[in-house]
CSV table of N, CA, C and O in Angstrom, one decimal:
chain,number,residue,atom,x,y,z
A,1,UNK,N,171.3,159.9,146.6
A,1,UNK,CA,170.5,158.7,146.1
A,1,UNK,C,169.6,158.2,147.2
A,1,UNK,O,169.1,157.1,146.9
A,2,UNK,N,169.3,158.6,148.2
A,2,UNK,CA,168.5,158.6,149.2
A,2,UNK,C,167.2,158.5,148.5
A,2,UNK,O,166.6,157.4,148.7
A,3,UNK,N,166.8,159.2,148.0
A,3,UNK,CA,165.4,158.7,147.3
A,3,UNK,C,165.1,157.8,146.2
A,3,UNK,O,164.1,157.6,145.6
A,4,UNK,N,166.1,157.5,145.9
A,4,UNK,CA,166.3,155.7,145.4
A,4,UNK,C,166.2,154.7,146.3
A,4,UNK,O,165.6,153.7,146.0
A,5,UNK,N,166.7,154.8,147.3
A,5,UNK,CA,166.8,154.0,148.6
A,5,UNK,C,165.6,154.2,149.0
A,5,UNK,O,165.2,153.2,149.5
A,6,UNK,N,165.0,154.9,149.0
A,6,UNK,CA,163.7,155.3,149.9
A,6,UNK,C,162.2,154.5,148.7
A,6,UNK,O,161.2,153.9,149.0
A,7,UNK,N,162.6,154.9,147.7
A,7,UNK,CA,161.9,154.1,146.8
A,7,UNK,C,161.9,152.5,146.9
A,7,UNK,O,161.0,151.8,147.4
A,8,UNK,N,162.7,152.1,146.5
A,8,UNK,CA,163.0,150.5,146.8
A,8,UNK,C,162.7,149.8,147.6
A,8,UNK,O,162.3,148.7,147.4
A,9,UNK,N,163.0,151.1,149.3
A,9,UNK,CA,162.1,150.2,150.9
A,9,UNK,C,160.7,150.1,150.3
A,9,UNK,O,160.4,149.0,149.9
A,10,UNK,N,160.0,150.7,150.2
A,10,UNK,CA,158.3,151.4,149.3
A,10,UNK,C,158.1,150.1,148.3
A,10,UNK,O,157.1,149.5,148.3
A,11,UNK,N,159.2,149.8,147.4
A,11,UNK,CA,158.7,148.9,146.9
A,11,UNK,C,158.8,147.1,147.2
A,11,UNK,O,157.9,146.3,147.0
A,12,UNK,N,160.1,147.0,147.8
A,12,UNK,CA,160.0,146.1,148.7
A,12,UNK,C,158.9,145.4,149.6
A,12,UNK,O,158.5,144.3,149.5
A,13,UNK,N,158.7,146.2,150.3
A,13,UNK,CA,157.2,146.6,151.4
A,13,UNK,C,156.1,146.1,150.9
A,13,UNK,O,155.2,145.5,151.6
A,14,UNK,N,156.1,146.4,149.3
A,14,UNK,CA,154.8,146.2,148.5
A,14,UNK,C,155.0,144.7,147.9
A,14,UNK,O,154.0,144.0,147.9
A,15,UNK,N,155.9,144.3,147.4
A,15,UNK,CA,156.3,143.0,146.6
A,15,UNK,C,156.2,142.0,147.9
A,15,UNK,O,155.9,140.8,147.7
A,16,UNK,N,156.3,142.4,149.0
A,16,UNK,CA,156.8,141.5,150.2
A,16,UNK,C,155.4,141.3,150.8
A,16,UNK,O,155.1,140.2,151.4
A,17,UNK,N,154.3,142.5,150.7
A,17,UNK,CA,152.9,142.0,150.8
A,17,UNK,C,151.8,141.4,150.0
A,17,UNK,O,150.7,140.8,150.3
A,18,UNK,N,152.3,141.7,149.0
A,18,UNK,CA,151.8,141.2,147.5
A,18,UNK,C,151.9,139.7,148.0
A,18,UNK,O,150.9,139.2,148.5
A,19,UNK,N,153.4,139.0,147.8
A,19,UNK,CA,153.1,137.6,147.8
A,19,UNK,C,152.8,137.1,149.0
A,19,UNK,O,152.5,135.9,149.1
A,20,UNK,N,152.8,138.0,150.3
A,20,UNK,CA,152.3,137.0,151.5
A,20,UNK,C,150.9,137.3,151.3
A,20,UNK,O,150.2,136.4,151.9
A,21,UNK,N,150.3,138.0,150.7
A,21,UNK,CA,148.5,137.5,150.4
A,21,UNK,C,148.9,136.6,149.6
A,21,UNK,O,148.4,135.5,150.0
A,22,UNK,N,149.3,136.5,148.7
A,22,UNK,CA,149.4,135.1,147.6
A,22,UNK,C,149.5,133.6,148.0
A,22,UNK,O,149.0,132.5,147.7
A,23,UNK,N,150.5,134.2,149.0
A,23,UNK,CA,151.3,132.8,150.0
A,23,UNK,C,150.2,132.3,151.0
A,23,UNK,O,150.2,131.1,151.5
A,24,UNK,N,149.3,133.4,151.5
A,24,UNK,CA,148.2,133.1,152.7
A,24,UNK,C,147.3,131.9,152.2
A,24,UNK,O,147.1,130.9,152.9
A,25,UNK,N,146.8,132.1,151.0
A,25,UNK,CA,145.9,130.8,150.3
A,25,UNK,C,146.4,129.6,150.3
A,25,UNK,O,145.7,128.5,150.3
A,26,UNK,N,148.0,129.8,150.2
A,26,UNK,CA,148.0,128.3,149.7
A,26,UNK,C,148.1,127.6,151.3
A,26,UNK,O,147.6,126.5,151.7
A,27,UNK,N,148.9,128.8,152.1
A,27,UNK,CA,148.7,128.4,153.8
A,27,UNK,C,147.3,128.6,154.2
A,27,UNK,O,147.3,128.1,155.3
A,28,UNK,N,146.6,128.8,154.0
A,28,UNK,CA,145.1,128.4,154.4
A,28,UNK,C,144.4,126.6,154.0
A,28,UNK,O,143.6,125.8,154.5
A,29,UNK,N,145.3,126.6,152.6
A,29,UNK,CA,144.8,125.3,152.1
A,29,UNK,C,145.6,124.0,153.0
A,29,UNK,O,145.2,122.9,153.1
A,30,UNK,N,146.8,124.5,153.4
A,30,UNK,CA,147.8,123.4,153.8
A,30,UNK,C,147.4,123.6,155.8
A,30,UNK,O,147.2,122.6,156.5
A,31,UNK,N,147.5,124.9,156.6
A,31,UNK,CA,146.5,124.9,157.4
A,31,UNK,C,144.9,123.8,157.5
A,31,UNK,O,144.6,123.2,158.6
A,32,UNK,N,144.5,123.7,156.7
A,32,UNK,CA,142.7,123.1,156.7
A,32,UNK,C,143.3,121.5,156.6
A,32,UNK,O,142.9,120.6,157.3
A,33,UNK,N,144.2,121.5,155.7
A,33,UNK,CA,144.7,120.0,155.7
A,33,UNK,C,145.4,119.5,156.9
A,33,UNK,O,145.3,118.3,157.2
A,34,UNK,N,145.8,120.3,157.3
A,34,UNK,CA,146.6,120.0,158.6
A,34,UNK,C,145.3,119.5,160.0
A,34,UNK,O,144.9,118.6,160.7
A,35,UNK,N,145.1,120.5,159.7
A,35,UNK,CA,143.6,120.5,161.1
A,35,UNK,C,142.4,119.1,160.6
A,35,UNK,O,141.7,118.3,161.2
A,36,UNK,N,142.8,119.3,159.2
A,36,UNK,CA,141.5,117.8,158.9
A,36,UNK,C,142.5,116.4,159.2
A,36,UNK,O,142.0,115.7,160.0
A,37,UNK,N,143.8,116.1,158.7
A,37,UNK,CA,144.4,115.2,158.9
A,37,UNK,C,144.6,114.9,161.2
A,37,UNK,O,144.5,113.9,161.8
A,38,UNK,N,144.9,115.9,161.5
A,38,UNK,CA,144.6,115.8,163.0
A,38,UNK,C,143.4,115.5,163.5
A,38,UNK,O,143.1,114.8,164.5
A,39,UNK,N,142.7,116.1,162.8
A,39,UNK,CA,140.8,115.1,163.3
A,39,UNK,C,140.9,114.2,163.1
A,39,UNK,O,140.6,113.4,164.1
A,40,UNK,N,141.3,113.7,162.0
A,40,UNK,CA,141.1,112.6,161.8
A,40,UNK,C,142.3,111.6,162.5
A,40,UNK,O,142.0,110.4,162.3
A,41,UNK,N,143.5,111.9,163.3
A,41,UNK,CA,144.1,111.0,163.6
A,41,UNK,C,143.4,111.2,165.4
A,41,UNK,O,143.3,110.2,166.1
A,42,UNK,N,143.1,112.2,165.6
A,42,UNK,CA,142.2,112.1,166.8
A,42,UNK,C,141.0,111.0,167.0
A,42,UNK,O,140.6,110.3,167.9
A,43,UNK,N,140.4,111.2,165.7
A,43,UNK,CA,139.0,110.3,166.2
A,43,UNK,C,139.1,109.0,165.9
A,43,UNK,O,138.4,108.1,166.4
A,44,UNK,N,140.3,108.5,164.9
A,44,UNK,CA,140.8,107.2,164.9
A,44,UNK,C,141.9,106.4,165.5
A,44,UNK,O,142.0,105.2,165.8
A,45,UNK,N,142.9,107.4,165.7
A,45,UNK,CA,144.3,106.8,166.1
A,45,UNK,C,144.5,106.9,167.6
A,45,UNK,O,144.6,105.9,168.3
A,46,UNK,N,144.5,108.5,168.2
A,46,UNK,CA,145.0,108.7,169.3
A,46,UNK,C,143.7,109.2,170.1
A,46,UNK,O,144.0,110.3,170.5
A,47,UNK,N,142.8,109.1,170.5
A,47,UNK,CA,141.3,109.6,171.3
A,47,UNK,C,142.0,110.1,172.3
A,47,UNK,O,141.3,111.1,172.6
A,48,UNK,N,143.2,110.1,173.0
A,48,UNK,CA,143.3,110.9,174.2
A,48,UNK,C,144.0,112.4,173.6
A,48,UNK,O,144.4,113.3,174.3
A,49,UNK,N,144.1,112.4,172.1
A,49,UNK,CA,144.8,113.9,172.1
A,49,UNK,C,143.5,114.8,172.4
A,49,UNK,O,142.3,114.6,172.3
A,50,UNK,N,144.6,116.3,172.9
A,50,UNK,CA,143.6,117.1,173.1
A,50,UNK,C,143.0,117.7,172.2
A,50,UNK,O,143.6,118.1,171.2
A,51,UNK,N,141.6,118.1,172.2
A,51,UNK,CA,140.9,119.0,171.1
A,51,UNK,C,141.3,120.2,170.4
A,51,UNK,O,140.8,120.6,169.3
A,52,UNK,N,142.6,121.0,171.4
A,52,UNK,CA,142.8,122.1,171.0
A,52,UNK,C,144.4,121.8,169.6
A,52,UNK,O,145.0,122.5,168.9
A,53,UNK,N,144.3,120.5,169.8
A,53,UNK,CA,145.3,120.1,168.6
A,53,UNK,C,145.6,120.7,167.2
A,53,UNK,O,146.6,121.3,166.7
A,54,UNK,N,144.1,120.0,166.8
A,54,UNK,CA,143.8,120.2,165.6
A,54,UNK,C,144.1,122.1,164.7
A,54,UNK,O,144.6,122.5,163.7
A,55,UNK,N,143.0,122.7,166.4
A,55,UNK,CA,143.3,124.2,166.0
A,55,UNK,C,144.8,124.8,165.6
A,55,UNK,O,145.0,125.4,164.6
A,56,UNK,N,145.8,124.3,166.6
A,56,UNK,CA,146.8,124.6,166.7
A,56,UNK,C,147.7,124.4,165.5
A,56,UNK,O,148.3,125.3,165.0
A,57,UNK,N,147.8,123.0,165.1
A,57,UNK,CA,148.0,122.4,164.1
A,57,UNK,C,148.1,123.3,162.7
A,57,UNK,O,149.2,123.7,162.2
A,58,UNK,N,146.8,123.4,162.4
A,58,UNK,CA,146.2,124.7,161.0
A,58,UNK,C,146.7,125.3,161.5
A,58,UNK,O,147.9,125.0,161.2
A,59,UNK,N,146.9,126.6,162.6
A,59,UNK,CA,147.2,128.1,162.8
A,59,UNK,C,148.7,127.7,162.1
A,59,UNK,O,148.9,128.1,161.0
A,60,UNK,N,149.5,126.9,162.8
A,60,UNK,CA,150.8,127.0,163.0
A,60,UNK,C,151.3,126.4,161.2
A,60,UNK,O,152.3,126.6,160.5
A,61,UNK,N,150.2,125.6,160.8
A,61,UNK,CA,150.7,125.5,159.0
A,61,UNK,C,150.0,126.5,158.2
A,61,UNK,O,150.6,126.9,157.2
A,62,UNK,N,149.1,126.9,158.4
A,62,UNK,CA,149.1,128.0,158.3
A,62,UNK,C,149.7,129.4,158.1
A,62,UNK,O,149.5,130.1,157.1
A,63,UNK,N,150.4,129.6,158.9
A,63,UNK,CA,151.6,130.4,158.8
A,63,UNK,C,153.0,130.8,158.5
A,63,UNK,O,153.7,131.8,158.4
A,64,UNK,N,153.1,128.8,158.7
A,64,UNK,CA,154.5,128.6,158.3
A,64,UNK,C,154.4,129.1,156.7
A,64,UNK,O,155.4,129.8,156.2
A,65,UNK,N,153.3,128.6,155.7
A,65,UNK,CA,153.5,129.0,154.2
A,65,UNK,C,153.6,130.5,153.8
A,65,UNK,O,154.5,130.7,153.0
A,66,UNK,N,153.1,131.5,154.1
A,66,UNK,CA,153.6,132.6,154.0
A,66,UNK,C,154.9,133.4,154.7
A,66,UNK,O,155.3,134.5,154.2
A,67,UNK,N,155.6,132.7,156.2
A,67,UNK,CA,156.7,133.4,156.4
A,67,UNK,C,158.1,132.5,155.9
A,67,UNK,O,159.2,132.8,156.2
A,68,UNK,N,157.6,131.5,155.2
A,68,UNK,CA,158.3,130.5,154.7
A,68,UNK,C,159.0,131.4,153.0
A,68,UNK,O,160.1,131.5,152.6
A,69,UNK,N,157.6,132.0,152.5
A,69,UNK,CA,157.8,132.8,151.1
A,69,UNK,C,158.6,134.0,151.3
A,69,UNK,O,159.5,134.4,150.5
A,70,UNK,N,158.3,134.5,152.4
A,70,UNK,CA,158.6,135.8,152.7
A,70,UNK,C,160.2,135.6,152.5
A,70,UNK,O,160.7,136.1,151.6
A,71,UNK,N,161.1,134.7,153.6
A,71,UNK,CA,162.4,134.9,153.9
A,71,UNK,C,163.0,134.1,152.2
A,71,UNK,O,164.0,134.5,151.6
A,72,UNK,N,162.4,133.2,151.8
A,72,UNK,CA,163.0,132.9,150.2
A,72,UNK,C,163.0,133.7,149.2
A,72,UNK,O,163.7,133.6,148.2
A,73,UNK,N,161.9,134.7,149.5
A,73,UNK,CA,161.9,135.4,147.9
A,73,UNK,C,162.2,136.8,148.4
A,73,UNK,O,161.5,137.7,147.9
A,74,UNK,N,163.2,137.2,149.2
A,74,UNK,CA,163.9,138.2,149.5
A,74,UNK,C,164.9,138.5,148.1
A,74,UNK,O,165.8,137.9,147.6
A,75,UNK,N,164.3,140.2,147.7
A,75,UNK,CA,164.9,140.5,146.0
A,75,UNK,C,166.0,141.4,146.2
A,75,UNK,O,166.1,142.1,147.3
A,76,UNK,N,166.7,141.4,145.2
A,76,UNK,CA,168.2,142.3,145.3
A,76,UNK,C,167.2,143.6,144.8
A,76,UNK,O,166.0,143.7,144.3
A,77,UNK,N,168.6,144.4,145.2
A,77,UNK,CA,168.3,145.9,145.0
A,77,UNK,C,167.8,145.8,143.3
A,77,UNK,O,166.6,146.1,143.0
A,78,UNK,N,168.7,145.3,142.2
A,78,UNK,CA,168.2,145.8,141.0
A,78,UNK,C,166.9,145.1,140.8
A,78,UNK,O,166.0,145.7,140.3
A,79,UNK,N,166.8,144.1,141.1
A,79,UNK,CA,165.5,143.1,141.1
A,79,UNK,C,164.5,144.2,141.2
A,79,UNK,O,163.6,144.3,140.4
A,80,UNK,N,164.8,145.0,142.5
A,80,UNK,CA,163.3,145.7,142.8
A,80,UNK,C,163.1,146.7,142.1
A,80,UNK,O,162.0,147.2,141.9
A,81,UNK,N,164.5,147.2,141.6
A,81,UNK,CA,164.2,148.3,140.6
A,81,UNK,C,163.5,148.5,139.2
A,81,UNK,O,162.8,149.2,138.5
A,82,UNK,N,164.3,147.2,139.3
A,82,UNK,CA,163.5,146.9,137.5
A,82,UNK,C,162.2,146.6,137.6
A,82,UNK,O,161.4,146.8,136.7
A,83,UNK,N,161.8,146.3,138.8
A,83,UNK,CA,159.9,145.9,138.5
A,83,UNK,C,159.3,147.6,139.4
A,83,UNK,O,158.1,147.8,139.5
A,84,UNK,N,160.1,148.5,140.0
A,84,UNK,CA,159.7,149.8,140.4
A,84,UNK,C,159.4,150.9,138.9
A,84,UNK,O,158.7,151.9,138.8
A,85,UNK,N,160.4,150.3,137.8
A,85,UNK,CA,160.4,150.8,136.5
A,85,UNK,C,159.6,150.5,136.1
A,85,UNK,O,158.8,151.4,135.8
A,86,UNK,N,159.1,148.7,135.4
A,86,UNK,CA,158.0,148.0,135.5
A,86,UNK,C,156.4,149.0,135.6
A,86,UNK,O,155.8,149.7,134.9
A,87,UNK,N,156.3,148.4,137.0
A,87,UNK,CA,155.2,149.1,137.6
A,87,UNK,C,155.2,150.5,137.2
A,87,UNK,O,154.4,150.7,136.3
A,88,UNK,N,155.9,151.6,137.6
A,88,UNK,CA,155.5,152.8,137.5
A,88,UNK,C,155.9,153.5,135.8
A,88,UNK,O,155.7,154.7,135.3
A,89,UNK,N,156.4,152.8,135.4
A,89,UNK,CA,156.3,153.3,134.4
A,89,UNK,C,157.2,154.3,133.7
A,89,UNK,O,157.1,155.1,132.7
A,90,UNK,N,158.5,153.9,134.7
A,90,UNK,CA,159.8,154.9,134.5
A,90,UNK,C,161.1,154.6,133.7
A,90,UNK,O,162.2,155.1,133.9
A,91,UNK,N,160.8,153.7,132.8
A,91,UNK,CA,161.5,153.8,131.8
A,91,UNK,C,162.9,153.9,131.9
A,91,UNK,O,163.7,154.5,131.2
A,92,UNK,N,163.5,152.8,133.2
A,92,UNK,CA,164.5,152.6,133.4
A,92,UNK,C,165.1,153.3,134.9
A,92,UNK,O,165.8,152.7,135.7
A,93,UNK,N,164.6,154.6,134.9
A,93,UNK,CA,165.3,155.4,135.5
A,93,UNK,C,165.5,155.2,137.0
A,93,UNK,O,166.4,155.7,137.7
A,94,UNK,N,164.7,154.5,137.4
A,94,UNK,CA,165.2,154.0,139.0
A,94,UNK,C,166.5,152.7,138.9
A,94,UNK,O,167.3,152.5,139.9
A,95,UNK,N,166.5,152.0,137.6
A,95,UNK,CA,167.7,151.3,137.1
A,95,UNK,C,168.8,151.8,136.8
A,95,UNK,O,169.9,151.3,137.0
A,96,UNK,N,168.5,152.8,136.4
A,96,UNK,CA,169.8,153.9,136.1
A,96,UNK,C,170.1,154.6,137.4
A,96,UNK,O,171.3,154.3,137.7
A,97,UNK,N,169.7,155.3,138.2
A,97,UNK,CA,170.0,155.6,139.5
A,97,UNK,C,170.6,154.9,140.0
A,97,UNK,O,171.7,155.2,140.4
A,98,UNK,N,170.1,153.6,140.2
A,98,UNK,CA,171.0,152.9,141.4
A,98,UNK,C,172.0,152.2,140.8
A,98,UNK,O,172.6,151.5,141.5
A,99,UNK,N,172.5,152.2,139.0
A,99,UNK,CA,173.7,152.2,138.5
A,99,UNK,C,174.6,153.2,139.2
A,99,UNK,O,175.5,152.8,139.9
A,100,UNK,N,174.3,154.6,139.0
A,100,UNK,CA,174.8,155.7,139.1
A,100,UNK,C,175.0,155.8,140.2
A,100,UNK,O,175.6,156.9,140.4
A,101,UNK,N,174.6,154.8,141.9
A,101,UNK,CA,175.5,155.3,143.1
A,101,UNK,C,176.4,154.3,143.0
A,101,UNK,O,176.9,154.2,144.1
A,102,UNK,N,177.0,153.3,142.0
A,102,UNK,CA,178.0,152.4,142.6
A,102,UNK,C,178.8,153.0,141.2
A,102,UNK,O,180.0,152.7,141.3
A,103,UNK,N,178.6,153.6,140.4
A,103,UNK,CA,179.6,153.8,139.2
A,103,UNK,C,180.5,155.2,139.5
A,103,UNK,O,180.1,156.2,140.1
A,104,UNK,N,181.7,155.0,139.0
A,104,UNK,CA,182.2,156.5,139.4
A,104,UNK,C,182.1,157.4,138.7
A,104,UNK,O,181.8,157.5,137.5
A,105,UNK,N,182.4,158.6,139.8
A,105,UNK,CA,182.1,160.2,138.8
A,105,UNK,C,182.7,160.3,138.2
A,105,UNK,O,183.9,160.0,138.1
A,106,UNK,N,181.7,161.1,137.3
A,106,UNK,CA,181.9,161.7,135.5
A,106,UNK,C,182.0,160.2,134.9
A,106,UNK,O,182.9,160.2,134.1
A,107,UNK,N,181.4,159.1,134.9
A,107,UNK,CA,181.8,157.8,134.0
A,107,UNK,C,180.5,157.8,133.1
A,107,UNK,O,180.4,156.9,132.2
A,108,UNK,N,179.5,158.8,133.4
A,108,UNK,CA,178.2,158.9,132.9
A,108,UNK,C,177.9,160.8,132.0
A,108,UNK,O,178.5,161.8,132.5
A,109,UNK,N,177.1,160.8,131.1
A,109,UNK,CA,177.1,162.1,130.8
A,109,UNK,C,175.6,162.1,131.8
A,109,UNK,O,174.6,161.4,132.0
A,110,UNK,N,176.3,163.8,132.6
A,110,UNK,CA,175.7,164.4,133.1
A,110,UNK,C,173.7,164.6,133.4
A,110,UNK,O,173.0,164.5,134.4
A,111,UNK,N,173.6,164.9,131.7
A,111,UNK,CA,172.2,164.8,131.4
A,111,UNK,C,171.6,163.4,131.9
A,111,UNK,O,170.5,163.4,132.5
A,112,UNK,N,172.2,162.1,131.8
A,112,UNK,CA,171.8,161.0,131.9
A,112,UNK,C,171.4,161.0,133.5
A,112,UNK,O,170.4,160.6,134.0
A,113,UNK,N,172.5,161.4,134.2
A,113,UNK,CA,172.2,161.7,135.6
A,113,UNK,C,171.7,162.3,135.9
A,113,UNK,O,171.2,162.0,137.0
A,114,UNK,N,171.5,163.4,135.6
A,114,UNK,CA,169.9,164.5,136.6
A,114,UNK,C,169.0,163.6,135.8
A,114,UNK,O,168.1,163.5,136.6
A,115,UNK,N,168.7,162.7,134.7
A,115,UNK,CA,167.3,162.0,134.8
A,115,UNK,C,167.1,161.3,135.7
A,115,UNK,O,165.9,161.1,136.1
A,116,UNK,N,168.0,160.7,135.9
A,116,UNK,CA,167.6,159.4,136.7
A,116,UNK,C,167.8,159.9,138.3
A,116,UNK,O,167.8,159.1,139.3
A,117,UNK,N,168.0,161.0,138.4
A,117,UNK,CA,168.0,161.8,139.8
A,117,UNK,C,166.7,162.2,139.9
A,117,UNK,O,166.3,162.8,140.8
């Protein structure tokens, strides 16, 4: 079952970059807010902070929103199978596979298992 395992990392990989481009926008929007709300407490509140503030500010909210998505939307194994079926178009069989390494032998007919092998 190694290449069920090896599928899953592959799709993992892909779901886990999928939403950090998704997650980057909304961290770009909350980044810009960040760096505008620090200008703005620079040019009214605090005049001695330093200029490199503001930059710092954005980069660092910025980033917090997509490694923020990344560690919450960590998916179980069947999770990723059903959307590897999903997507590719296999009609279960990577669902069935990774049934078939925790179920015991012979609890399945045969034929069902070389499919999903």
């Amino acid at each position: 079952m190694t290449a069920t395992n090896d599928l899953l990392t592959r799709v993992r990989r892909r779901l886990a970059l999928r939403s950090a481009l998704e997650d980057g926008q909304v961290g770009l929007a909350a980044g810009a807010g960040a760096a505008l709300a620090l200008v703005a407490a620079r040019r009214f509140l605090l005049p001695e902070m330093d200029a490199a503030w503001p930059l710092l500010g954005g980069v660092a909210a910025g980033a917090v929103v997509p490694l923020a998505g990344w560690v919450v939307r960590r998916r179980k194994a069947h999770e990723l199978a059903a959307a590897a079926d999903e997507a590719l178009g296999l009609r279960e069989r990577v669902s069935t596979s990774l049934w078939l390494a925790g179920a015991p032998q012979g609890s399945l007919d045969p034929l069902v298992a070389e499919d999903a092998d």
